[in-house]
PDB file of C-alpha atoms in Angstrom:
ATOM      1  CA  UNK Q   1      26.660  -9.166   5.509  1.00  0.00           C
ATOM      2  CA  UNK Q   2      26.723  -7.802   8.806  1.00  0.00           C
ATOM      3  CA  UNK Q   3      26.436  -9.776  11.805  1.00  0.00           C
ATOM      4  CA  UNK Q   4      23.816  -8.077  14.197  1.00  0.00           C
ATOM      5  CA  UNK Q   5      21.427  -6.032  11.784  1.00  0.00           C
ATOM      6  CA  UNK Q   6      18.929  -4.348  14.059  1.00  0.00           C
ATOM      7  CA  UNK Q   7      16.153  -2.471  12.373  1.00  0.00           C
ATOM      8  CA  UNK Q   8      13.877   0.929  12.159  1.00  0.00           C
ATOM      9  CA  UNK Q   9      10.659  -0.143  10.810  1.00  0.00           C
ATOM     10  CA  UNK Q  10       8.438   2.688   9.216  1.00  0.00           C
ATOM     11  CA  UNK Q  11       5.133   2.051   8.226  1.00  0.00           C
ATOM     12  CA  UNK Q  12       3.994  -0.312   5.132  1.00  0.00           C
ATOM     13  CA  UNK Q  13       5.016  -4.100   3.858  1.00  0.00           C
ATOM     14  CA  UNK Q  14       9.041  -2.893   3.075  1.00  0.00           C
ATOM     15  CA  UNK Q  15      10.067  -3.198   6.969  1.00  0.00           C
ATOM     16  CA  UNK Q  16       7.777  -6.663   7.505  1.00  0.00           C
ATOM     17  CA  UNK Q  17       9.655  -8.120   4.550  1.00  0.00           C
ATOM     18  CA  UNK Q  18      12.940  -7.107   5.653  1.00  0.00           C
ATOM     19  CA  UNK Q  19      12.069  -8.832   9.324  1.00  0.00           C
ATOM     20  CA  UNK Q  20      11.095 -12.053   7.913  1.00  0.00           C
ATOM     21  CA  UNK Q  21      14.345 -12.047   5.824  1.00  0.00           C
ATOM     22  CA  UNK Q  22      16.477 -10.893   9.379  1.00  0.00           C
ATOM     23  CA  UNK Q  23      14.898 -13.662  10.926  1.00  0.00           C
ATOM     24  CA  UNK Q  24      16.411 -16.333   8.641  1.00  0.00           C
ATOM     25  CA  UNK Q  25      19.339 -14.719   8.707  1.00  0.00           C
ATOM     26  CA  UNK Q  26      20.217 -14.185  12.030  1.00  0.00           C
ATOM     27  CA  UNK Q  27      19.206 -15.404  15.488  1.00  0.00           C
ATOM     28  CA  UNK Q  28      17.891 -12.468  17.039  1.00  0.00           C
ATOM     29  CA  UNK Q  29      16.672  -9.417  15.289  1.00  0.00           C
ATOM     30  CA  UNK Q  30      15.987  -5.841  17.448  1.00  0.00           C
ATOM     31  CA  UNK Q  31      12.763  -4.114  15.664  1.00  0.00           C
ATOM     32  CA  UNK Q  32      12.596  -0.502  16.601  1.00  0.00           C
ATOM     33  CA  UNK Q  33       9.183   0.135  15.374  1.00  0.00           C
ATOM     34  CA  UNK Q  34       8.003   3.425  14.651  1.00  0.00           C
ATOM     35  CA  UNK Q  35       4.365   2.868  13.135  1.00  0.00           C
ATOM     36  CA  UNK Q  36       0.583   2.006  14.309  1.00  0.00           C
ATOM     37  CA  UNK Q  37       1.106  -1.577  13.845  1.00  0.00           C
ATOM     38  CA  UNK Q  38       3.940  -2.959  15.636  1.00  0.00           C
ATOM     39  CA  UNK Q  39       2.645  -6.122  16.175  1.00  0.00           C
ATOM     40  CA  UNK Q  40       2.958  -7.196  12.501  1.00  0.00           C
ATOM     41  CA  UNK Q  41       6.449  -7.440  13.245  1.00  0.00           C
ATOM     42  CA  UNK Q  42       6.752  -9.293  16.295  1.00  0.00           C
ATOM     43  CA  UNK Q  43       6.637 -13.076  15.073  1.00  0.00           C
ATOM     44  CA  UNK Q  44      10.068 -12.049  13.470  1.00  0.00           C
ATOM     45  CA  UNK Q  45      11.319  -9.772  16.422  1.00  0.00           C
ATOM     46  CA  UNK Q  46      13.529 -10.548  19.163  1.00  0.00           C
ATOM     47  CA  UNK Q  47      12.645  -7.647  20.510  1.00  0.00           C
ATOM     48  CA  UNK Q  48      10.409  -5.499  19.428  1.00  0.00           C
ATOM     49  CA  UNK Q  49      10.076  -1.734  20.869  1.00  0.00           C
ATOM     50  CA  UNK Q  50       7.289   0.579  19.952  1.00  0.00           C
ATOM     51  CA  UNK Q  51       7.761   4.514  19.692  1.00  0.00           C
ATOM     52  CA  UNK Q  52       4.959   7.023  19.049  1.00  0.00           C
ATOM     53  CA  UNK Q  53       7.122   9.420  17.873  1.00  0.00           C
ATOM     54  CA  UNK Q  54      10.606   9.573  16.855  1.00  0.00           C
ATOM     55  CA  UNK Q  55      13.394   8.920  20.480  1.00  0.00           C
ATOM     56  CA  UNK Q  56      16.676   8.411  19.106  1.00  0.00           C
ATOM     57  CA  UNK Q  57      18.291   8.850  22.641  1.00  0.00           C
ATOM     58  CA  UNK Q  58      16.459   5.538  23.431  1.00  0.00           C
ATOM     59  CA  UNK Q  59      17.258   3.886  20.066  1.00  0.00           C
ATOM     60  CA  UNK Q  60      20.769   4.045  20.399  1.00  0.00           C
ATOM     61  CA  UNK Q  61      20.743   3.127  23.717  1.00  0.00           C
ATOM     62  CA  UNK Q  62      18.516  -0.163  23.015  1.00  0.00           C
ATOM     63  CA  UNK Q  63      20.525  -0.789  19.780  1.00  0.00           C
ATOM     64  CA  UNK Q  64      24.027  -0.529  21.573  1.00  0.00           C
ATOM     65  CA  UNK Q  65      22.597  -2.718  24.858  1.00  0.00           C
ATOM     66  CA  UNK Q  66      21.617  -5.547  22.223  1.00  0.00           C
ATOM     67  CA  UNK Q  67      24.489  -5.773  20.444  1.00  0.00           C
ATOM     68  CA  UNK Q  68      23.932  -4.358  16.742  1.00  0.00           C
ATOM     69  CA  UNK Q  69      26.588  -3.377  14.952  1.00  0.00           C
ATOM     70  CA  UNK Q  70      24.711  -2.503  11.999  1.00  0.00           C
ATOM     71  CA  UNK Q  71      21.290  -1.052  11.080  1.00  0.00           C
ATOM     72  CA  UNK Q  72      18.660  -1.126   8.067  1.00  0.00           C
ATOM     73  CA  UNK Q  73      16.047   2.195   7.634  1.00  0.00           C
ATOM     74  CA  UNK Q  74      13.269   0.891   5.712  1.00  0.00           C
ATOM     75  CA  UNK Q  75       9.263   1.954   5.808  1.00  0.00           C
ATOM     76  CA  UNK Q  76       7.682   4.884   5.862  1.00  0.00           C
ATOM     77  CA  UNK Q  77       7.871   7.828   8.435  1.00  0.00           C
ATOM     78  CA  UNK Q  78       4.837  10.513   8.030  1.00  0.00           C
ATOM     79  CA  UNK Q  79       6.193  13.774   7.570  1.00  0.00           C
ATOM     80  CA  UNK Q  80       3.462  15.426   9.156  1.00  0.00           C
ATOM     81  CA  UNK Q  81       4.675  14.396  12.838  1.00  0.00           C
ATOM     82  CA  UNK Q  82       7.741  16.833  11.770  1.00  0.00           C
ATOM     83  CA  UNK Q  83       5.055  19.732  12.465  1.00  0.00           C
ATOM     84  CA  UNK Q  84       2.566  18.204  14.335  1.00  0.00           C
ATOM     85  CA  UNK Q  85       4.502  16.649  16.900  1.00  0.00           C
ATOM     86  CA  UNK Q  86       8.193  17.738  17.478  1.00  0.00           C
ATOM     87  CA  UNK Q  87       7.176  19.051  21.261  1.00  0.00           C
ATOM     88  CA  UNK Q  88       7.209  15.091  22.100  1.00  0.00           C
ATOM     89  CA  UNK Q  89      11.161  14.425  20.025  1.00  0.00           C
ATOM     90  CA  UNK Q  90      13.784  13.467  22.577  1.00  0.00           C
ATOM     91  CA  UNK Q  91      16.758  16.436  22.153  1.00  0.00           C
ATOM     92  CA  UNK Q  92      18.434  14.422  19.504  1.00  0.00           C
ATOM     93  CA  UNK Q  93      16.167  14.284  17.096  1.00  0.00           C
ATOM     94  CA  UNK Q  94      15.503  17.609  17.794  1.00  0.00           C
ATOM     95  CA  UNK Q  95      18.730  18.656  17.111  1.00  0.00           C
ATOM     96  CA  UNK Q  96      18.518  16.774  13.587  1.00  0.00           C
ATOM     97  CA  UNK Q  97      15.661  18.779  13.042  1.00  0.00           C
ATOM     98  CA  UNK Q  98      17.512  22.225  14.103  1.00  0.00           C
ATOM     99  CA  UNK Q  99      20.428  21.098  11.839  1.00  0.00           C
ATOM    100  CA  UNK Q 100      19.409  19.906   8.751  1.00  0.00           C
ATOM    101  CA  UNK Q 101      16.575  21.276   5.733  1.00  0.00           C
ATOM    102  CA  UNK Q 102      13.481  18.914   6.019  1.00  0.00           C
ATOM    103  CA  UNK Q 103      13.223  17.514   2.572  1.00  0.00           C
ATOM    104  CA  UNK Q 104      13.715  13.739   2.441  1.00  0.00           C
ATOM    105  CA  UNK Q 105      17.389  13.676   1.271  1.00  0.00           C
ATOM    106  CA  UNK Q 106      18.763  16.442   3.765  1.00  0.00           C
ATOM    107  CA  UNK Q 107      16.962  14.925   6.643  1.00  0.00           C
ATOM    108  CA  UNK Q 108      17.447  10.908   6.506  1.00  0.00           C
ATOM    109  CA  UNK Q 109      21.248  12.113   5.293  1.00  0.00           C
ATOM    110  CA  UNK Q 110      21.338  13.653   8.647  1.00  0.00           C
ATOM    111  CA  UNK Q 111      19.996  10.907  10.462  1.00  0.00           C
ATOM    112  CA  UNK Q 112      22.447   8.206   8.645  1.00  0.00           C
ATOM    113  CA  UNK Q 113      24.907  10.579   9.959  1.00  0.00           C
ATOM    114  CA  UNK Q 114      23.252  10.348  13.622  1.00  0.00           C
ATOM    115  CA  UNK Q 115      23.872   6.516  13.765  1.00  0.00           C
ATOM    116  CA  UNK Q 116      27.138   6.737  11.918  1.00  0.00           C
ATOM    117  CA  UNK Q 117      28.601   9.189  14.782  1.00  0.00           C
ATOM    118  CA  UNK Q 118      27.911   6.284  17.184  1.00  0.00           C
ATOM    119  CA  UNK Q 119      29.646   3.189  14.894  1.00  0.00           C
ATOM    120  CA  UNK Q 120      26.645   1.749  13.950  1.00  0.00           C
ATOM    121  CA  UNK Q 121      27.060   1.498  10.355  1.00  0.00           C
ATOM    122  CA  UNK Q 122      23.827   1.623   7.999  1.00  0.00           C
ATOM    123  CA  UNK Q 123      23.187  -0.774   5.332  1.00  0.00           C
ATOM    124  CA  UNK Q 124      20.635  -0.286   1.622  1.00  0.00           C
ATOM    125  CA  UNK Q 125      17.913  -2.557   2.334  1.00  0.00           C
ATOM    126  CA  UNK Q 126      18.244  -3.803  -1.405  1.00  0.00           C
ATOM    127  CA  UNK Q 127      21.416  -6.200  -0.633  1.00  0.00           C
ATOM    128  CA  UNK Q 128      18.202  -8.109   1.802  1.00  0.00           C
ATOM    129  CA  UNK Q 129      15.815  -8.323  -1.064  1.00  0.00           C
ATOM    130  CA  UNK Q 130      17.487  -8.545  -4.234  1.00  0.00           C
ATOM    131  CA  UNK Q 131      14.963 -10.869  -5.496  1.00  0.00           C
ATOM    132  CA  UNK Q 132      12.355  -7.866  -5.289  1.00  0.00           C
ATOM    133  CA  UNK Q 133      14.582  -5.263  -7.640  1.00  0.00           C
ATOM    134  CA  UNK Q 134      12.384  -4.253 -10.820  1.00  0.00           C
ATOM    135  CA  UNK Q 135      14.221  -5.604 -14.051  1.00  0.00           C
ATOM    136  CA  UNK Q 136      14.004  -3.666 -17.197  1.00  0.00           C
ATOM    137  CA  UNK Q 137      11.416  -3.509 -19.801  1.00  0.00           C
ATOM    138  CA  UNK Q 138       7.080  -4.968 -19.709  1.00  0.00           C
ATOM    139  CA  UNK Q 139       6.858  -6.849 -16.483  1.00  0.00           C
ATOM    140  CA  UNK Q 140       3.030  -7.465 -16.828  1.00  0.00           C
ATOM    141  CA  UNK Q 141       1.082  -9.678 -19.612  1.00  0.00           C
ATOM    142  CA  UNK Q 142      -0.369  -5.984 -21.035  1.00  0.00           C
ATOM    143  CA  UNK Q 143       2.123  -3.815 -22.306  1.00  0.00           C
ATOM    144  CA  UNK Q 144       2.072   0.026 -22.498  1.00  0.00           C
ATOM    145  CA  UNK Q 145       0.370   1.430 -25.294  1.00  0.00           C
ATOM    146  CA  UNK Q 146       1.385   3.897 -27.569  1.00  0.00           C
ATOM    147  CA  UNK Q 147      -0.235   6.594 -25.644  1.00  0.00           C
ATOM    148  CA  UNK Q 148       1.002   5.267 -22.570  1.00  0.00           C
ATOM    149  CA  UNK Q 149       4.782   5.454 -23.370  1.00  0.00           C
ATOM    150  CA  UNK Q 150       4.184   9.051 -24.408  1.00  0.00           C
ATOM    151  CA  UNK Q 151       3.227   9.794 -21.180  1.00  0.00           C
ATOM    152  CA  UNK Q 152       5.832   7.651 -19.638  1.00  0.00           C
ATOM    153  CA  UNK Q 153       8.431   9.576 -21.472  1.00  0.00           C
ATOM    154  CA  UNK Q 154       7.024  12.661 -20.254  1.00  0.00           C
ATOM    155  CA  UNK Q 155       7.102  11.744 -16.925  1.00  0.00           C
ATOM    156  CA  UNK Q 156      10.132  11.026 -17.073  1.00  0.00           C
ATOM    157  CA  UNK Q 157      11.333  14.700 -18.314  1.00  0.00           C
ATOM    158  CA  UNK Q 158       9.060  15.807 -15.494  1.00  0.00           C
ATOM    159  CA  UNK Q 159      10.902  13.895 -12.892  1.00  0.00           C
ATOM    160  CA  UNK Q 160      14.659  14.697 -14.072  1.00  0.00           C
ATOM    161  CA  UNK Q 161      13.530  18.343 -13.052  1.00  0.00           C
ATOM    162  CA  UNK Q 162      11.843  17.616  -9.602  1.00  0.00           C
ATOM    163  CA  UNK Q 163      13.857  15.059  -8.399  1.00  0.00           C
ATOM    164  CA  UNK Q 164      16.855  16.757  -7.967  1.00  0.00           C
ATOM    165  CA  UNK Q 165      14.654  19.300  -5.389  1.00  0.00           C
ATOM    166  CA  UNK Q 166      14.520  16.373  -3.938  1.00  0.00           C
ATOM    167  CA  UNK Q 167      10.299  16.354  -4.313  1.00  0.00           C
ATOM    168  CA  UNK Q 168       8.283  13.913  -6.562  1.00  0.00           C
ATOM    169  CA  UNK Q 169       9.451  10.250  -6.738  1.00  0.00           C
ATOM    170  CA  UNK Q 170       6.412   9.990  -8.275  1.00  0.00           C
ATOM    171  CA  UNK Q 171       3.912  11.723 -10.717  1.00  0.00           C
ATOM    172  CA  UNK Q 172       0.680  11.080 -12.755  1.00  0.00           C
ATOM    173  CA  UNK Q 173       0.490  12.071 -16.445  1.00  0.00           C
ATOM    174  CA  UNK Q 174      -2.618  12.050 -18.730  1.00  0.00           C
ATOM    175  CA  UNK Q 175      -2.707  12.745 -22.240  1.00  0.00           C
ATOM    176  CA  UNK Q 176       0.505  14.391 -22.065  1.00  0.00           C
ATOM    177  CA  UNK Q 177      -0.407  16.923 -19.395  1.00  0.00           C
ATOM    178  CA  UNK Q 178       0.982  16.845 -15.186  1.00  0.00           C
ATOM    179  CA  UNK Q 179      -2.298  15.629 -13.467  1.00  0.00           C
ATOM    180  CA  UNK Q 180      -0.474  15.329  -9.773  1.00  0.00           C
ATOM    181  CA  UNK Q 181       2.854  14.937  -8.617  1.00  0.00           C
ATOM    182  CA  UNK Q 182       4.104  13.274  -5.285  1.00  0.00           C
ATOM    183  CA  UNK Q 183       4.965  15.577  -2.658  1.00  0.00           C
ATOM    184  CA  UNK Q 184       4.972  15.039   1.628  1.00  0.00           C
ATOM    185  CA  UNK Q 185       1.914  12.959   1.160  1.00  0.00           C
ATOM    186  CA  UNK Q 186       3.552  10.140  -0.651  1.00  0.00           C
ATOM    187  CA  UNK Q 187       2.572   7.832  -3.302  1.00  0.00           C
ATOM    188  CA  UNK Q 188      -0.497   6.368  -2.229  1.00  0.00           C
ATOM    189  CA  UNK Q 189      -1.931   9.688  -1.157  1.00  0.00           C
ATOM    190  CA  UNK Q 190      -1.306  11.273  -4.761  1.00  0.00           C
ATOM    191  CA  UNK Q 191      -2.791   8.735  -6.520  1.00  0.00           C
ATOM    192  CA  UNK Q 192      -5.879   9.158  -4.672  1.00  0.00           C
ATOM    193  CA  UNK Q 193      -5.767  13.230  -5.826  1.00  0.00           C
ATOM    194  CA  UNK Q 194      -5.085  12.155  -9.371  1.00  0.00           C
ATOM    195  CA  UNK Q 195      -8.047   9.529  -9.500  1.00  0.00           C
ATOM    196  CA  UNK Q 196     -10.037  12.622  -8.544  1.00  0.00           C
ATOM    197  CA  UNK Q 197      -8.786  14.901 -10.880  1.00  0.00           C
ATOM    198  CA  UNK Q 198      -8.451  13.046 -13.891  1.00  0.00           C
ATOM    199  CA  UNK Q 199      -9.464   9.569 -13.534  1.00  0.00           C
ATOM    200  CA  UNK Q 200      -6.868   8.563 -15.734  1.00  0.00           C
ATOM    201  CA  UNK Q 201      -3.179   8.361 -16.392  1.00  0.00           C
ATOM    202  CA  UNK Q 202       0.227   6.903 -16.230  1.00  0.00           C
ATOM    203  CA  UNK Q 203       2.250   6.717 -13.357  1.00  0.00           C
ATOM    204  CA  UNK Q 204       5.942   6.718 -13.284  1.00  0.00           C
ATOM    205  CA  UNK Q 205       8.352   6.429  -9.873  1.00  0.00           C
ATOM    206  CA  UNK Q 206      12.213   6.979 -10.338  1.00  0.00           C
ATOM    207  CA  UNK Q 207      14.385   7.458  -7.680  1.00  0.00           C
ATOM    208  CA  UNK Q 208      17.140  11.119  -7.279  1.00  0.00           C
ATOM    209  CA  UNK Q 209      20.193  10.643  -9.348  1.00  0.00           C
ATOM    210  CA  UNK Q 210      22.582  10.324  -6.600  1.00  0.00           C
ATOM    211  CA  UNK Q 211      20.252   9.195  -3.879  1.00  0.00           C
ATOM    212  CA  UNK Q 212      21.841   7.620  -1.041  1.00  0.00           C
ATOM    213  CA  UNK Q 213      20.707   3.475  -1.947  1.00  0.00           C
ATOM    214  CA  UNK Q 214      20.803   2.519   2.164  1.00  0.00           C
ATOM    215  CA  UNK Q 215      17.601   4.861   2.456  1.00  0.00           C
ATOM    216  CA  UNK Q 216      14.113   5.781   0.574  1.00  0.00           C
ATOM    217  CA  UNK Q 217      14.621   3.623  -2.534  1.00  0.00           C
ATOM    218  CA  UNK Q 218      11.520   3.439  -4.928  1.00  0.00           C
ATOM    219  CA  UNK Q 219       8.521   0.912  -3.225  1.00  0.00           C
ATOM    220  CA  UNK Q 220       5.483  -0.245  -5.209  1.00  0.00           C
ATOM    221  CA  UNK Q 221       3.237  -2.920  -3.942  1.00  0.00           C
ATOM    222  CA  UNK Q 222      -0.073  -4.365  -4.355  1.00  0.00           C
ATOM    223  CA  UNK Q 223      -1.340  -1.330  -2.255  1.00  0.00           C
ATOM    224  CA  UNK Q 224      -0.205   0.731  -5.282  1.00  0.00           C
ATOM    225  CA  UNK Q 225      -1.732  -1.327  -7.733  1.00  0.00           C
ATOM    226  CA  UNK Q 226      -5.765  -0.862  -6.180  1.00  0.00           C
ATOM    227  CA  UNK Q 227      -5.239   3.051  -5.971  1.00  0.00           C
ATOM    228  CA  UNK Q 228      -4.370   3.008  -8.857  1.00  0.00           C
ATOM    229  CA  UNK Q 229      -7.285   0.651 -10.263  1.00  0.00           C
ATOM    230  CA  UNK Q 230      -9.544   2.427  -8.072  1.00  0.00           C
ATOM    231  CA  UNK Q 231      -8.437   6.200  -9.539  1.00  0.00           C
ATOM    232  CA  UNK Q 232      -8.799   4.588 -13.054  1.00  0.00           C
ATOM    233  CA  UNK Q 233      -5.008   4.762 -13.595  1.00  0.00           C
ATOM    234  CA  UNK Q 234      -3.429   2.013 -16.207  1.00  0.00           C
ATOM    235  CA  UNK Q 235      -0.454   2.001 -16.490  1.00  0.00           C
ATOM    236  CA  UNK Q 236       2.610   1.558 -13.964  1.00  0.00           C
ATOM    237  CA  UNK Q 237       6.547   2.842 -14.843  1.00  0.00           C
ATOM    238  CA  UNK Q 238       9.125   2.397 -12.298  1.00  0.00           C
ATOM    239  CA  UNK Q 239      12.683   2.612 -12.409  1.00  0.00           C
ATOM    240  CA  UNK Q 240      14.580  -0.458 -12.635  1.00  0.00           C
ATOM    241  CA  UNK Q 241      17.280  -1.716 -10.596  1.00  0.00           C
ATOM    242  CA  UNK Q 242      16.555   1.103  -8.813  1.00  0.00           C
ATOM    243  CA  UNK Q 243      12.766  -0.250  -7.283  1.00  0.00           C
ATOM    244  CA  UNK Q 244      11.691  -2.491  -5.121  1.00  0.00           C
ATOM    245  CA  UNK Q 245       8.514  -4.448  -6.272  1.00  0.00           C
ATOM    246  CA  UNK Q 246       7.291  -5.900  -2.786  1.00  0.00           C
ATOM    247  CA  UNK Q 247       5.427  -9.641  -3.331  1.00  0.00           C
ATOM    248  CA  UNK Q 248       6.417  -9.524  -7.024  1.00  0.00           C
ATOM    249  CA  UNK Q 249       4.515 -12.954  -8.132  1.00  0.00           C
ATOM    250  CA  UNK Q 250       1.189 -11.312  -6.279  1.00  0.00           C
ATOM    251  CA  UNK Q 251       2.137  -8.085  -7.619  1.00  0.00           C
ATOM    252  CA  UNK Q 252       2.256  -8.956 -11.284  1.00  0.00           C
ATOM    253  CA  UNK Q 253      -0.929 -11.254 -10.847  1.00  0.00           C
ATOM    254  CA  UNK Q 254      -2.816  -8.528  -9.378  1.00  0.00           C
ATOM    255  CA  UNK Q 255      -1.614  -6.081 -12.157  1.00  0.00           C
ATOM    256  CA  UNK Q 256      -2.850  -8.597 -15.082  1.00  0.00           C
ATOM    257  CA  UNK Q 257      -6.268  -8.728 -12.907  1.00  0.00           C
ATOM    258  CA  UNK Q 258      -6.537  -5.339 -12.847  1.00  0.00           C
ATOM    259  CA  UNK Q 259      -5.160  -5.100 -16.799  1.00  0.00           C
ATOM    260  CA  UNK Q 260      -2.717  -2.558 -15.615  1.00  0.00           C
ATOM    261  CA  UNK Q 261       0.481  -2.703 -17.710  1.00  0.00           C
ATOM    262  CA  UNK Q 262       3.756  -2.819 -15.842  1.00  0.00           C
ATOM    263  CA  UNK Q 263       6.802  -1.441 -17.247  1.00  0.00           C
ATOM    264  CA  UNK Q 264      10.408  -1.212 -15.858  1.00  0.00           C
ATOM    265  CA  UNK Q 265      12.416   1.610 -17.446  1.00  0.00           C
TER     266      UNK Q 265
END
């Protein structure tokens, strides 16, 4: 393990878990946080720098002035800010945004490649939360039913043919027919749509075939689990080895509460 991780912290629970892992493992963590909640992170900071928007010109700086010789990329960034907001991007993200296609792989490759070009080498967020990895087969006291692992097997058709577009890490199937699948919105968001739609379903999250594993691996967390119970959605697949399963012992209880089976395939 590196010796001076600093990190990027997107929004949800991924980045917080990563700090409060940092913080045991090292004396003094930099937090570059780019969400509305920075504060979350700052028992576990030592130092903690907000951004509105995306200012790599000032990241590397701060990251280079503290030290780091290493960096983790975990959370998520809205894509929306790509078209809403790119007037406020210092010119190097800018450029990154000139130089590169805008779907997930092309455009976090091209910011690995960003930090890389300054020797500040970027590390999978997995090797700080191994614990949290999905293992194979029914991870919750319900398993799948019959109907269920149709569906699942569906999915999982559907998703060998979008994930290589690099689109849909996630999608909702009901009675063997494609009720949503995730696209800029992410998972939470389509969940919502498919709740609307169909009120019931499977959903399965897999990660690209040869998806870089220091950036955008499969997250599911309790957050997933009441969407899903509130769009009427019972059943969860996810990929294992391959997915991170934040708070798994609350996870798993919550998942039996809501009798949503759990399955890692």
């Amino acid at each position: 393990m590196e010796n001076n991780i600093a990190l990027i912290a997107g929004e949800g629970i991924l980045p917080v878990e990563i700090a409060k892992k940092l913080k045991n493992l090292q004396p003094s963590t930099l937090i570059l946080a780019l969400r509305d909640d920075p504060e979350i992170l700052e028992p576990y900071a030592g130092k903690l720098i907000h951004f509105k928007t995306p200012n790599f010109t000032r990241g590397l700086k701060e990251i280079k002035a503290h030290g780091s010789d290493s960096l983790i990329m975990a959370g998520r960034i809205p894509k929306k800010i790509i078209y809403r907001v790119p007037f406020s991007f210092d010119r190097i993200a800018l450029e990154i945004l000139k130089n590169s296609l805008l779907d997930d792989h092309s455009l976090l490759g091209a910011i690995v490649k960003t930090f890389e070009n300054e020797n500040i080498k970027v590390i999978p967020y997995y090797q700080i939360l191994p614990e949290f990895i999905a293992p194979s087969g029914n991870l919750s006291k319900r398993p799948p039913t019959e109907k269920e692992l149709k569906d699942i097997e569906y999915a999982k058709k559907i998703l060998r043919v979008t994930l290589p577009l690099s689109f849909g890490q996630a999608v909702c199937v009901a009675d063997g027919a494609v009720v949503a699948v995730e696209a800029m919105e992410g998972t939470d968001q389509m969940i919502k749509r498919a709740g609307d739609l169909s009120g019931r379903g499977v959903i399965v999250k897999m990660m690209k075939e040869n998806q870089d594993v220091r950036y955008d691996l499969p997250t599911v967390g309790t957050r997933t689990l009441e969407n899903m119970h509130n769009a009427g959605l019972t059943c969860l697949a996810v990929e294992a080895g391959k997915t991170l399963i934040m708070e798994p012992e609350k996870f798993l209880k919550l998942a039996d509460g809501f009798n949503i089976a759990v399955e890692g395939v």
